[in-house]
Coordinates of N, CA, C and O and ligand atoms in Angstrom, one line a residue:
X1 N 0.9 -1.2 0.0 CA 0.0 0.0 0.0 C 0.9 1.3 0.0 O 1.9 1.4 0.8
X2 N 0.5 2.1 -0.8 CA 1.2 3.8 -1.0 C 1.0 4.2 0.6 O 0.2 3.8 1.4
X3 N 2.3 5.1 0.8 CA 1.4 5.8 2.3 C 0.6 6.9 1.8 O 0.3 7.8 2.6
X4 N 0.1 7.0 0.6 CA -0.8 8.3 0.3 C -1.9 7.1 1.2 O -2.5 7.5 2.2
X5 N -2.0 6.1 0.8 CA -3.3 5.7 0.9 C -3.6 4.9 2.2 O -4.7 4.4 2.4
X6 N -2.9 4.9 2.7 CA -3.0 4.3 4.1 C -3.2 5.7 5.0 O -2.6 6.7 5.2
X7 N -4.5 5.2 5.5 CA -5.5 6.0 6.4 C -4.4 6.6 7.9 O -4.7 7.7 8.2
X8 N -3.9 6.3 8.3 CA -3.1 6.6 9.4 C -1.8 7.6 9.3 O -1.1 8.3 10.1
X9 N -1.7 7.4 7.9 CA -0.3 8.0 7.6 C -1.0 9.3 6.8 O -0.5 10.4 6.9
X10 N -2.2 9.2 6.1 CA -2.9 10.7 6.2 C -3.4 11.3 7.1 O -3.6 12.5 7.1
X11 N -3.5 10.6 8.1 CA -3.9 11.7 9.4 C -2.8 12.4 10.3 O -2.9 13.3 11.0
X12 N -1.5 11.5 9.8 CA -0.1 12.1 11.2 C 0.1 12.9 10.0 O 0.8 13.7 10.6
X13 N 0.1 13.4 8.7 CA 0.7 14.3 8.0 C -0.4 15.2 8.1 O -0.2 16.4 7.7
X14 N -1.1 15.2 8.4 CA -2.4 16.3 8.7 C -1.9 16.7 10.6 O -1.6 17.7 11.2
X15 N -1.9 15.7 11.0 CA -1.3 16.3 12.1 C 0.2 17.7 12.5 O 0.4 18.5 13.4
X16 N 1.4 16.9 10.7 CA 2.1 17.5 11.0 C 2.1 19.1 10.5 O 2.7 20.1 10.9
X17 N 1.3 19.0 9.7 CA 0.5 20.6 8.9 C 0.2 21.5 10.0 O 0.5 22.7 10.0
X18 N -0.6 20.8 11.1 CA -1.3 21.8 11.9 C -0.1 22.7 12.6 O 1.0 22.4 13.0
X19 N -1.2 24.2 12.6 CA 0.0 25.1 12.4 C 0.0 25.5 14.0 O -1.1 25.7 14.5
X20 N 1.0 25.6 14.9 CA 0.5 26.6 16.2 C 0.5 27.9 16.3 O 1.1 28.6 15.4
X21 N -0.1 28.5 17.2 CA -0.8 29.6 16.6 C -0.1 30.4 16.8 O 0.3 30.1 18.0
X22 N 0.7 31.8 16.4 CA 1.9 32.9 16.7 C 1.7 33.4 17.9 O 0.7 34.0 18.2
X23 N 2.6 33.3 18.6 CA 3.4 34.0 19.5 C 3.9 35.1 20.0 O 4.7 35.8 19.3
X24 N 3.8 35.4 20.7 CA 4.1 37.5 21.2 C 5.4 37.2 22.2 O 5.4 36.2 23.0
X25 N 6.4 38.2 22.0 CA 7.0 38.3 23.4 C 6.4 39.8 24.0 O 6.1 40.7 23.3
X26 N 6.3 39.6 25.2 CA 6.0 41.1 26.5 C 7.3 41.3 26.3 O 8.3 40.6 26.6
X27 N 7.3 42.6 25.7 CA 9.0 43.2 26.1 C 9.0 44.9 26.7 O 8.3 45.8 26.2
X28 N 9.8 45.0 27.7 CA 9.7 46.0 29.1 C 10.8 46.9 27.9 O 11.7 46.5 27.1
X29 N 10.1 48.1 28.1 CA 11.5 49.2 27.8 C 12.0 50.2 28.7 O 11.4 50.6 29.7
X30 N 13.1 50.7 28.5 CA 13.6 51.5 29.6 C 13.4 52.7 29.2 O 13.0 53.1 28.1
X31 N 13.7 53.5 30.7 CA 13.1 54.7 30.7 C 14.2 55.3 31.7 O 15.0 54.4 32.0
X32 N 14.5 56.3 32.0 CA 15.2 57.3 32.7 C 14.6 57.5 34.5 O 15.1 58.0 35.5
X33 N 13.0 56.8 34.3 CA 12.4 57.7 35.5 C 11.8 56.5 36.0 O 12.0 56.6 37.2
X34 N 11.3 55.9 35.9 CA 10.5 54.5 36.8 C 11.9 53.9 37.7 O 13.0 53.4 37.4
X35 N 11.1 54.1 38.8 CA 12.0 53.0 39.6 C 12.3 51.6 39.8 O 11.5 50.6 39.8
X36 N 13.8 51.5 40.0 CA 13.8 50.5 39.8 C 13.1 49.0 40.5 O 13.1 47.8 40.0
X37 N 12.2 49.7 42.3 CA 12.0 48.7 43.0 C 10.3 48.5 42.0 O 9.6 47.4 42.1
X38 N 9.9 49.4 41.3 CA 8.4 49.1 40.5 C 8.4 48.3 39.6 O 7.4 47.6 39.3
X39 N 9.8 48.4 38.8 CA 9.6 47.4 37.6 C 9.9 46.2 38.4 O 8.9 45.5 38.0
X40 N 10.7 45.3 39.5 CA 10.5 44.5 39.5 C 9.3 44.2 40.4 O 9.2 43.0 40.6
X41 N 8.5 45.0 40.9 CA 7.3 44.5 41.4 C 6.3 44.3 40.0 O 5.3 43.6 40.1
X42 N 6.5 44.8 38.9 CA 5.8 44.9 37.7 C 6.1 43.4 37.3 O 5.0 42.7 37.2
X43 N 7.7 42.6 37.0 CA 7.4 41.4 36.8 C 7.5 40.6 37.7 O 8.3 39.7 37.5
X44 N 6.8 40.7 39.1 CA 6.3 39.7 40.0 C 4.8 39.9 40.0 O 4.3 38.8 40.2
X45 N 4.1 40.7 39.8 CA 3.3 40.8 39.5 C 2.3 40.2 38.8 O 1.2 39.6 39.1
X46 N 2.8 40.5 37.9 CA 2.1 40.5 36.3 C 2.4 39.3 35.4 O 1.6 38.6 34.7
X47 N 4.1 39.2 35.7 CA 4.5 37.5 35.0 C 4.7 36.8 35.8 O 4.9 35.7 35.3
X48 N 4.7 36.9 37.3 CA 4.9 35.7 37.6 C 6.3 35.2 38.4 O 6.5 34.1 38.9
X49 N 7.0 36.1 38.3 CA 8.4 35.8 38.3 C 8.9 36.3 40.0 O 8.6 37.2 40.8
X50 N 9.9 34.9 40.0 CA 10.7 35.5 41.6 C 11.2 37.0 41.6 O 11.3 37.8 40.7
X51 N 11.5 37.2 42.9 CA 12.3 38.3 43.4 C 14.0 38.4 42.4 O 14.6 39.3 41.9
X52 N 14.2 37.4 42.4 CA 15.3 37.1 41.6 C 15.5 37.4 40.5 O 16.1 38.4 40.1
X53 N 14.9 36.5 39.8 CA 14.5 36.5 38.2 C 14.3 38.2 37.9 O 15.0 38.9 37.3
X54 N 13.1 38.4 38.6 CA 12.6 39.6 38.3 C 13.4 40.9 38.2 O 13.3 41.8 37.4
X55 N 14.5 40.9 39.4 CA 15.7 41.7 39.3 C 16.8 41.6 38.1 O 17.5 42.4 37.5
X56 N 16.7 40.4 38.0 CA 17.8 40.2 36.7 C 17.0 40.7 35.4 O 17.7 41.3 34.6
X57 N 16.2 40.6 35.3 CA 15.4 41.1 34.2 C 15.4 42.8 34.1 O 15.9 43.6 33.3
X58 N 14.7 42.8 35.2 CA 14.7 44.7 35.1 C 16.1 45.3 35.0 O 16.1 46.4 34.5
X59 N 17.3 44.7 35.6 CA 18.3 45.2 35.4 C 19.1 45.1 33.7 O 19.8 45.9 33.1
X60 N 18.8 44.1 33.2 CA 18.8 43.6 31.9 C 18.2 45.1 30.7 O 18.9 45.7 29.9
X61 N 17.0 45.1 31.1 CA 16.3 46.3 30.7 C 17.3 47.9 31.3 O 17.4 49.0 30.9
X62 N 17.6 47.5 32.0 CA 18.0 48.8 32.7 C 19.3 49.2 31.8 O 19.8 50.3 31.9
X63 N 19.8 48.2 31.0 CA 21.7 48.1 30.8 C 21.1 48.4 29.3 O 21.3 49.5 28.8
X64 N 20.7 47.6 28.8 CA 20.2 47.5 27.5 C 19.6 47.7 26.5 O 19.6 47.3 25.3
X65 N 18.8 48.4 27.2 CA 17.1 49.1 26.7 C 15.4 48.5 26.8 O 14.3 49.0 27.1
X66 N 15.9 47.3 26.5 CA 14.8 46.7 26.6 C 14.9 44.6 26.8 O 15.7 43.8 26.4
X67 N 14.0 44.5 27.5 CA 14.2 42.7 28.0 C 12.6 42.4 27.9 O 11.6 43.1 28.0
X68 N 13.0 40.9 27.7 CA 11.6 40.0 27.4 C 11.5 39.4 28.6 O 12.4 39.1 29.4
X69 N 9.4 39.4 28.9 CA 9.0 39.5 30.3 C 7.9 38.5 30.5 O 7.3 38.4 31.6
X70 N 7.9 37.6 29.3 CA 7.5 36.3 28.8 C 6.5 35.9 27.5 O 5.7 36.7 27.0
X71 N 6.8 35.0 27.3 CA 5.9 34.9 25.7 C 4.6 34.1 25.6 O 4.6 32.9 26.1
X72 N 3.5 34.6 24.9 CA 2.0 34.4 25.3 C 1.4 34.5 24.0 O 1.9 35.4 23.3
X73 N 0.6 33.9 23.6 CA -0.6 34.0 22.1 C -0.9 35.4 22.6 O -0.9 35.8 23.7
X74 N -1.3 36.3 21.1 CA -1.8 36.8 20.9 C -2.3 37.9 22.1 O -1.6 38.9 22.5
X75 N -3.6 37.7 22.6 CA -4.7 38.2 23.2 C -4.3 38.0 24.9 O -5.0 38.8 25.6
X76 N -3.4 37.2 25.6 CA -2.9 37.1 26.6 C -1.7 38.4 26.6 O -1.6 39.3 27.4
X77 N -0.8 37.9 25.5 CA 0.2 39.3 25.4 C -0.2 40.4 25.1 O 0.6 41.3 25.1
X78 N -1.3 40.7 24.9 CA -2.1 42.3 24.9 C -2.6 42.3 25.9 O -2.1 43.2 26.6
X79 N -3.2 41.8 26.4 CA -3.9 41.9 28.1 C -3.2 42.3 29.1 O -3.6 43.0 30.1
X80 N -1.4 41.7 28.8 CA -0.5 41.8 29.9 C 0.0 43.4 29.4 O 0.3 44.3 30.2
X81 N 0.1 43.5 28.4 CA 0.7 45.4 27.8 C -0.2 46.2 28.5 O 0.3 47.2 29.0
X82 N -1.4 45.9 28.6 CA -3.1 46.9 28.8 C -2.3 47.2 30.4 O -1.7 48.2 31.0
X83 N -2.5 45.7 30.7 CA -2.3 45.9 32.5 C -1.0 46.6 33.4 O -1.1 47.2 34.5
X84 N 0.4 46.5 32.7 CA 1.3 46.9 32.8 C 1.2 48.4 32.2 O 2.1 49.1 32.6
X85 N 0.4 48.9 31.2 CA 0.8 50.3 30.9 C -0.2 50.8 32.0 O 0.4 51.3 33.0
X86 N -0.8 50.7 32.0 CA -2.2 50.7 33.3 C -2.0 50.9 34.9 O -2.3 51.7 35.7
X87 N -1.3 49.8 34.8 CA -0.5 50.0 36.2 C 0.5 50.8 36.5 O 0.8 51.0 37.7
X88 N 1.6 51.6 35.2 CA 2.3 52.3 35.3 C 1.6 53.5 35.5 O 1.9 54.4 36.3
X89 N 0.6 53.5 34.6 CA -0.1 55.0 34.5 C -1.0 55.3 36.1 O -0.6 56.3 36.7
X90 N -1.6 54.7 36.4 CA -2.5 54.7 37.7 C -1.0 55.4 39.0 O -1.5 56.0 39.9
X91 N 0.6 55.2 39.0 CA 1.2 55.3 39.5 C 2.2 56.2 39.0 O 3.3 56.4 39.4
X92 N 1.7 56.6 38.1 CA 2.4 58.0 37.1 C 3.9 57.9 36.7 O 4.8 58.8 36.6
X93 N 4.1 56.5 36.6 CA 5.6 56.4 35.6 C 5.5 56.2 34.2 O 4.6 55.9 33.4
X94 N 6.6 56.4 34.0 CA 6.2 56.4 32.1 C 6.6 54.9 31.6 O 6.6 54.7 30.4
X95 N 6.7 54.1 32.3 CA 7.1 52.7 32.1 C 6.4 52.3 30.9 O 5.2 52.4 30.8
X96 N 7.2 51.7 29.9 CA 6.8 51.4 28.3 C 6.8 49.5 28.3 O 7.6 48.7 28.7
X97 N 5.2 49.3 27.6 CA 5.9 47.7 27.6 C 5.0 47.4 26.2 O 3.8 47.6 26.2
X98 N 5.7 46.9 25.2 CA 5.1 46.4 23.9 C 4.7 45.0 23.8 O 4.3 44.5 24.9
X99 N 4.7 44.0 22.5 CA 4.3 43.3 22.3 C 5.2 43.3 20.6 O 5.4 44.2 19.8
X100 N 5.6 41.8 20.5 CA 6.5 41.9 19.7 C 6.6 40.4 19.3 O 7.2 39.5 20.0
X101 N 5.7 40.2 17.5 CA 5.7 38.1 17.6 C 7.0 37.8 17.3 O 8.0 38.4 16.8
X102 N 6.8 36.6 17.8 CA 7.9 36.2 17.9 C 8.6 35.6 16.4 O 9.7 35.2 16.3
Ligands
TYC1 N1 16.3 53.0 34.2 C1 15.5 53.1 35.4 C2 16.2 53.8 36.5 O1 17.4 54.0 36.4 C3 15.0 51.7 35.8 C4 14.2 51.0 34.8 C5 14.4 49.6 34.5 C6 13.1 51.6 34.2 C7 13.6 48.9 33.6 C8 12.3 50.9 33.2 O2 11.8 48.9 32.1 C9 12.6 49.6 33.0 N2 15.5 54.1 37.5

């Protein structure tokens, strides 16, 4: 039998077709004026992240301009930009955070 025509070997190549669906990184940008102890309350917060992690990150951002703050479909990675600009703004820093597929 062809594998065209063997029923199982059309369904794992249909399986290998299926596409996943794109990707966003949350990426934090620097600024001159937000403090540093907010942004890492921003990624414990918001991502999820240790005390740790979260310092290495904001300082990463701090050296570099900008650091990734984790990666999410679509509509998850917009939610987290909304909440994070949101939360900077309610607290009047200018703290910048995009969305960027991966
Ligand atoms: N550069 C800021 C300062 O010196 C700290 C900072 C870090 C700001 C990361 C924004 O995304 C940021 N206070």
């Amino acid at each position: 039998m062809s594998s065209q025509n063997n029923p199982s070997t059309v369904l794992e190549s249909q399986a290998q077709k299926a596409k996943l669906p794109p990707m966003y990184q949350v990426v934090l940008l620097n600024d001159d004026y937000t403090p540093m102890e907010f942004v890492v309350i921003v990624l414990q917060k918001f991502f999820g992240k240790g005390r740790e992690q979260a310092t290495q990150i904001m300082l990463k951002v701090h050296r570099e301009g900008k650091g990734v703050c984790g990666v999410y479909p679509k509509d998850i990675a917009s939610t987290k930009v909304e909440m994070v600009c949101g939360f900077a703004k309610q607290h009047q820093h200018p703290l910048q955070c995009v969305m960027e597929e991966t």
